[in-house]
Amino acid sequence: MALIQRHPLLTSACLSIGVLASSSLMAWDGVVDKQSFTLDNFTTQGGEAIPDITVGWEAYGELNDARDNVILITHFFSGTSHAAGRYEADGEPTGYWDAIIGPGKPLDTDEYYIISSDTLVNLNAHDPNVTTTGPASINPDTGEPWGMDFPVVTIRDFVEVQRELLESQGIESLHAVMGASMGALQAIEWASAYPERVERLISVIGGGVADPWLLATLSAWAAPIRLDSNWNEGDYYDGEPPTKGLKEALKLVTLNANHWQWANDTFNRDWADEGRDPAKDINAHYAIEQTLDDIAAARAQTSDANHFLYLVRANQTFMAGHGDSLEAGLSAIDAPALMLYSENDLVFAPEGVRHTAELIKADGTDVTLETLEGNRGHLDGVVSIDQASDTLREFLK
Amino acid sequence: MALIQRHPLLTSACLSIGVLASSSLMAWDGVVDKQSFTLDNFTTQGGEAIPDITVGWEAYGELNDARDNVILITHFFSGTSHAAGRYEADGEPTGYWDAIIGPGKPLDTDEYYIISSDTLVNLNAHDPNVTTTGPASINPDTGEPWGMDFPVVTIRDFVEVQRELLESQGIESLHAVMGASMGALQAIEWASAYPERVERLISVIGGGVADPWLLATLSAWAAPIRLDSNWNEGDYYDGEPPTKGLKEALKLVTLNANHWQWANDTFNRDWADEGRDPAKDINAHYAIEQTLDDIAAARAQTSDANHFLYLVRANQTFMAGHGDSLEAGLSAIDAPALMLYSENDLVFAPEGVRHTAELIKADGTDVTLETLEGNRGHLDGVVSIDQASDTLREFLK
């Protein structure tokens, strides 16, 4: 209301938006319309040309006339643009951050235009709700899938595609950019590369650089895919895909992204099959093994193995600003930052998150560092985000 | 000296032992004589017969006439009986616990007879200094390697072979049993199964049961071997072994047994090959990846993939006492227990170690719980054991 009082010219417009936003007609109904954005002649940061790129995106809430109520959500490694809402009018919400995005929620769709896009080389390339460009896409120059000829892409490339998507909607500045894990890397890169466009940075369970531990962890995730003989150096699109290797890779992701507290709270020592005692049958399993296998097998159905390898590499190459020093990359950030993290994170070491906060703060930028509690370790940044609701609401004001 | 004064009859014997032990002739010179022990007609706890078993063993110090100065050392997953000393007179000591075993050290070879044996299905089956029986051994009934027809063996089976080895030397009781990780499981099982024979239990970085987190972690370790097409359901002894899968399995062990502090203290973001930028070449690597690959590749040369799978299973099946309840298995322990562990252990959850201590203590058994510091996580139980020297010396008195 302060804005309306100071600028009489805007009164009627703001008022009408205000009235509409508070009516049930205008409030976001939670149904998501998946859309796609195409870009011709994209050049990667590494200097490689990709003739065309298409990524999916979705948005919640309404873009205001000033186009300054935008919150960009950037997704995690195994995630998609589906941060909130439902695809079917009569379905349940399936967005990963439904807890905090919606009418009256901390990321309030009555107030903000919240937009999220699938990254390049999105893992879920074969999910009908995902649109992405990567090794599984057709290279227009050959008419065949790119496979391992697809250029290496980086977090900065993801940011550049998002920038183009936003500009196509006339959006030049972000009220906030927020992401978890790999999404945090994108959010940090946004704030570092475009400090004049980012008003608030919200980094969840991520840091300013892929540290050696993360380099090695990601390397271990990739290994099962390369071990699967069906992988065939990435050339499998006209044959059997390396589903077994991909499944084991996804199992490692699930395990590393969780914490021993979760495993021990959730499971017991039951056998997978009541009639097959693991102490008597070397090929028998425990229930926890079978559950993790089943989860991974289901996810492998809509995932692509080469995309997994390219995502591993995109994360490995990350250092904010991609310059000579992490200090320079992080000191470029001017936006006040909210950093949420878990002390039990086994993927992004809490020490690294705190170090990132210190480097952003070094030149006087405001940083709020807050821990997330729970038994999921890294994943508490996704599944337990509601505990940060008040902090988020306050930070976004 | 108090003993000599109280028992005049023992004066001369004690004195002569004392004199000899302090002379350079009698003190253990650190050179290890690897020996082997064969047992016919072994029956596993699961009821399966193994016609013959041979395991390697070594000892440091002298067995006294009363045969009551024995400390049994039980080894970890990737370990061997080589806890201390050197195989060549002019070589350097290469035992994993040289820091605490030797003349005048906490496990004092001037005082104790310290013995250690290779387990069944020892990982390092192709190491010339290791003798073990497992899938890579010849099944005398077929004249072929056992492969996956080898029966599942358990921690209790390891203990039973050790018991037979000790009895073959006339040893009926242990001054102490001590082991790290899988060695701790054996030590705990000894104290639970044979409370009348174990005077002191020293459990390092291990607990009373393989909890769900450990079940899943071990499962993830095994996966790369089964993915390698050379594995061939375990039938590879007349062809190419699954070295790539075994290497990736060993890499996961190295990573999980360490901690992010170690990775980030030890490595940086250097590329493996100065001329190959990982941001431009999807098949290029970082230095930490290459180092872990190289370590794993070297270890794979002397390891056996099927043995790895059988060790995974031996660890997975572990619950002290192997009865209906962990409470019963641990309450059977009468020996005072020293439990050393790391709060940063990513293999044996510290919560599980503390729970084990509580259950042993429940009926009044004395338990000392002490943390190990360092940046190696689980591995601090092996590489940083010297910090517990005073505690060990006191506990062994």
mmCIF file of C-alpha atoms in Angstrom, chain A residues 45-48 148 150 152-154 209-221 223-229 231 233 244-245 248 251-252 255-256 258-265 267-270 277-286 288-289 292-293 309-310 313 315-319 343 345-346 349-352 354, chain B residues 45-48 148 150 152-154 209-221 223-229 231 233 244-245 248 251-252 255-256 258-265 267-270 277-286 288-289 292-293 309-310 313 315-319 343 345-346 349-352 354:
data_model
loop_
_atom_site.group_PDB
_atom_site.id
_atom_site.type_symbol
_atom_site.label_atom_id
_atom_site.label_comp_id
_atom_site.label_asym_id
_atom_site.label_seq_id
_atom_site.Cartn_x
_atom_site.Cartn_y
_atom_site.Cartn_z
ATOM 1 C CA GLN A 45 30.348 -21.257 -22.563
ATOM 2 C CA GLY A 46 32.900 -23.711 -23.936
ATOM 3 C CA GLY A 47 32.355 -22.258 -27.422
ATOM 4 C CA GLU A 48 30.416 -25.152 -28.936
ATOM 5 C CA MET A 148 28.504 -38.412 -26.483
ATOM 6 C CA PHE A 150 26.828 -33.487 -27.414
ATOM 7 C CA VAL A 152 29.817 -30.515 -22.390
ATOM 8 C CA VAL A 153 27.402 -28.034 -20.834
ATOM 9 C CA THR A 154 27.822 -26.203 -17.555
ATOM 10 C CA VAL A 209 31.951 -24.705 -5.826
ATOM 11 C CA ALA A 210 32.056 -28.438 -6.480
ATOM 12 C CA ASP A 211 34.649 -29.412 -3.868
ATOM 13 C CA PRO A 212 36.900 -32.482 -4.221
ATOM 14 C CA TRP A 213 34.473 -34.616 -2.178
ATOM 15 C CA LEU A 214 31.664 -33.747 -4.599
ATOM 16 C CA LEU A 215 33.932 -34.384 -7.600
ATOM 17 C CA ALA A 216 34.619 -37.884 -6.296
ATOM 18 C CA THR A 217 31.028 -38.561 -5.261
ATOM 19 C CA LEU A 218 29.740 -37.585 -8.698
ATOM 20 C CA SER A 219 32.432 -39.740 -10.284
ATOM 21 C CA ALA A 220 31.246 -42.726 -8.258
ATOM 22 C CA TRP A 221 27.660 -42.067 -9.379
ATOM 23 C CA ALA A 223 30.728 -45.326 -12.842
ATOM 24 C CA PRO A 224 27.912 -47.927 -13.014
ATOM 25 C CA ILE A 225 26.653 -46.472 -16.302
ATOM 26 C CA ARG A 226 30.043 -46.746 -17.962
ATOM 27 C CA LEU A 227 30.338 -50.312 -16.609
ATOM 28 C CA ASP A 228 27.120 -51.459 -18.268
ATOM 29 C CA SER A 229 28.063 -53.028 -21.607
ATOM 30 C CA TRP A 231 26.132 -48.175 -22.567
ATOM 31 C CA GLU A 233 30.301 -45.492 -25.230
ATOM 32 C CA LYS A 244 21.013 -51.737 -15.145
ATOM 33 C CA GLY A 245 23.906 -49.312 -14.886
ATOM 34 C CA GLU A 248 22.706 -48.549 -9.882
ATOM 35 C CA LYS A 251 20.576 -46.002 -6.273
ATOM 36 C CA LEU A 252 23.818 -44.311 -5.287
ATOM 37 C CA LEU A 255 21.717 -43.324 -0.797
ATOM 38 C CA ASN A 256 24.164 -40.397 -0.814
ATOM 39 C CA ASN A 258 19.993 -39.354 2.322
ATOM 40 C CA HIS A 259 21.609 -40.035 5.689
ATOM 41 C CA TRP A 260 22.084 -43.034 7.943
ATOM 42 C CA GLN A 261 19.449 -41.596 10.280
ATOM 43 C CA TRP A 262 16.835 -41.953 7.552
ATOM 44 C CA ALA A 263 17.842 -45.513 6.651
ATOM 45 C CA ASN A 264 17.837 -46.650 10.263
ATOM 46 C CA ASP A 265 14.594 -44.822 11.122
ATOM 47 C CA PHE A 267 13.988 -49.694 7.508
ATOM 48 C CA ASN A 268 14.812 -52.816 9.494
ATOM 49 C CA ARG A 269 16.729 -56.042 8.777
ATOM 50 C CA ASP A 270 13.827 -57.847 7.081
ATOM 51 C CA ASP A 277 17.514 -66.147 3.896
ATOM 52 C CA PRO A 278 20.479 -63.957 2.885
ATOM 53 C CA ALA A 279 22.616 -65.973 5.310
ATOM 54 C CA LYS A 280 21.996 -69.081 3.199
ATOM 55 C CA ASP A 281 21.618 -67.709 -0.332
ATOM 56 C CA ILE A 282 24.294 -65.424 -1.761
ATOM 57 C CA ASN A 283 21.802 -64.050 -4.312
ATOM 58 C CA ALA A 284 19.085 -63.236 -1.756
ATOM 59 C CA HIS A 285 18.593 -59.660 -0.539
ATOM 60 C CA TYR A 286 17.414 -57.607 2.379
ATOM 61 C CA ILE A 288 16.083 -52.236 2.122
ATOM 62 C CA GLU A 289 18.131 -53.366 -0.887
ATOM 63 C CA LEU A 292 16.168 -49.028 -3.149
ATOM 64 C CA ASP A 293 16.401 -51.219 -6.258
ATOM 65 C CA LEU A 309 26.767 -38.390 -17.291
ATOM 66 C CA TYR A 310 26.379 -34.860 -18.655
ATOM 67 C CA ARG A 313 29.945 -33.177 -15.506
ATOM 68 C CA ASN A 315 28.010 -30.238 -11.496
ATOM 69 C CA GLN A 316 31.682 -31.177 -11.402
ATOM 70 C CA THR A 317 32.754 -28.150 -13.429
ATOM 71 C CA PHE A 318 30.930 -25.714 -11.178
ATOM 72 C CA MET A 319 32.737 -22.844 -9.559
ATOM 73 C CA GLU A 343 24.722 -30.279 8.991
ATOM 74 C CA ASP A 345 24.528 -33.249 4.236
ATOM 75 C CA LEU A 346 26.715 -35.979 2.699
ATOM 76 C CA ALA A 349 29.705 -30.586 2.902
ATOM 77 C CA PRO A 350 28.327 -28.121 5.482
ATOM 78 C CA GLU A 351 31.834 -26.700 5.813
ATOM 79 C CA GLY A 352 31.703 -25.730 2.141
ATOM 80 C CA ARG A 354 29.615 -22.004 5.488
ATOM 81 C CA GLN B 45 26.844 -71.984 10.889
ATOM 82 C CA GLY B 46 24.402 -72.349 7.999
ATOM 83 C CA GLY B 47 25.044 -76.103 8.022
ATOM 84 C CA GLU B 48 27.097 -76.331 4.832
ATOM 85 C CA MET B 148 29.231 -68.818 -6.341
ATOM 86 C CA PHE B 150 30.826 -71.574 -2.112
ATOM 87 C CA VAL B 152 27.587 -68.195 2.472
ATOM 88 C CA VAL B 153 29.871 -67.678 5.452
ATOM 89 C CA THR B 154 29.289 -65.379 8.399
ATOM 90 C CA VAL B 209 24.694 -55.284 14.209
ATOM 91 C CA ALA B 210 24.685 -54.430 10.520
ATOM 92 C CA ASP B 211 22.025 -51.719 10.548
ATOM 93 C CA PRO B 212 19.864 -50.884 7.507
ATOM 94 C CA TRP B 213 22.266 -48.112 6.419
ATOM 95 C CA LEU B 214 25.138 -50.606 6.387
ATOM 96 C CA LEU B 215 23.014 -53.185 4.541
ATOM 97 C CA ALA B 216 22.347 -50.620 1.810
ATOM 98 C CA THR B 217 25.915 -49.321 1.715
ATOM 99 C CA LEU B 218 27.312 -52.828 1.319
ATOM 100 C CA SER B 219 24.736 -53.515 -1.374
ATOM 101 C CA ALA B 220 25.917 -50.448 -3.294
ATOM 102 C CA TRP B 221 29.520 -51.655 -2.995
ATOM 103 C CA ALA B 223 26.662 -53.638 -7.456
ATOM 104 C CA PRO B 224 29.541 -52.706 -9.808
ATOM 105 C CA ILE B 225 30.891 -56.263 -9.708
ATOM 106 C CA ARG B 226 27.570 -57.767 -10.746
ATOM 107 C CA LEU B 227 27.297 -55.132 -13.513
ATOM 108 C CA ASP B 228 30.612 -56.130 -15.082
ATOM 109 C CA SER B 229 29.840 -58.605 -17.864
ATOM 110 C CA TRP B 231 31.673 -61.335 -13.710
ATOM 111 C CA GLU B 233 27.550 -64.965 -12.418
ATOM 112 C CA LYS B 244 36.594 -52.996 -13.904
ATOM 113 C CA GLY B 245 33.641 -53.790 -11.663
ATOM 114 C CA GLU B 248 34.649 -49.451 -8.969
ATOM 115 C CA LYS B 251 36.574 -47.079 -5.137
ATOM 116 C CA LEU B 252 33.251 -46.910 -3.321
ATOM 117 C CA LEU B 255 35.168 -43.109 -0.582
ATOM 118 C CA ASN B 256 32.651 -44.334 2.015
ATOM 119 C CA ASN B 258 36.680 -41.756 4.364
ATOM 120 C CA HIS B 259 34.959 -38.435 4.978
ATOM 121 C CA TRP B 260 34.471 -35.191 3.086
ATOM 122 C CA GLN B 261 36.974 -33.533 5.427
ATOM 123 C CA TRP B 262 39.691 -35.835 4.122
ATOM 124 C CA ALA B 263 38.804 -35.320 0.456
ATOM 125 C CA ASN B 264 38.705 -31.553 0.828
ATOM 126 C CA ASP B 265 41.867 -31.379 2.958
ATOM 127 C CA PHE B 267 42.736 -32.787 -2.919
ATOM 128 C CA ASN B 268 41.923 -29.763 -5.040
ATOM 129 C CA ARG B 269 40.120 -29.206 -8.344
ATOM 130 C CA ASP B 270 43.111 -29.998 -10.560
ATOM 131 C CA ASP B 277 39.763 -29.756 -19.574
ATOM 132 C CA PRO B 278 36.789 -31.630 -18.067
ATOM 133 C CA ALA B 279 34.623 -28.645 -19.054
ATOM 134 C CA LYS B 280 35.379 -29.367 -22.706
ATOM 135 C CA ASP B 281 35.866 -33.144 -22.827
ATOM 136 C CA ILE B 282 33.172 -35.416 -21.380
ATOM 137 C CA ASN B 283 35.720 -38.239 -21.020
ATOM 138 C CA ALA B 284 38.319 -36.143 -19.166
ATOM 139 C CA HIS B 285 38.687 -36.409 -15.378
ATOM 140 C CA TYR B 286 39.703 -34.495 -12.309
ATOM 141 C CA ILE B 288 40.913 -36.813 -7.419
ATOM 142 C CA GLU B 289 39.001 -39.172 -9.706
ATOM 143 C CA LEU B 292 40.939 -42.904 -6.535
ATOM 144 C CA ASP B 293 40.863 -44.906 -9.777
ATOM 145 C CA LEU B 309 30.626 -60.344 -2.668
ATOM 146 C CA TYR B 310 30.984 -62.972 0.064
ATOM 147 C CA ARG B 313 27.263 -60.822 2.698
ATOM 148 C CA ASN B 315 28.970 -58.234 7.050
ATOM 149 C CA GLN B 316 25.323 -57.866 6.086
ATOM 150 C CA THR B 317 24.255 -60.947 8.037
ATOM 151 C CA PHE B 318 25.940 -59.788 11.224
ATOM 152 C CA MET B 319 24.010 -59.469 14.432
ATOM 153 C CA GLU B 343 31.473 -39.289 15.139
ATOM 154 C CA ASP B 345 31.917 -42.493 10.558
ATOM 155 C CA LEU B 346 29.860 -42.893 7.364
ATOM 156 C CA ALA B 349 26.744 -44.891 12.282
ATOM 157 C CA PRO B 350 27.962 -43.451 15.615
ATOM 158 C CA GLU B 351 24.402 -43.790 16.922
ATOM 159 C CA GLY B 352 24.662 -47.556 16.373
ATOM 160 C CA ARG B 354 26.518 -45.882 21.191
#
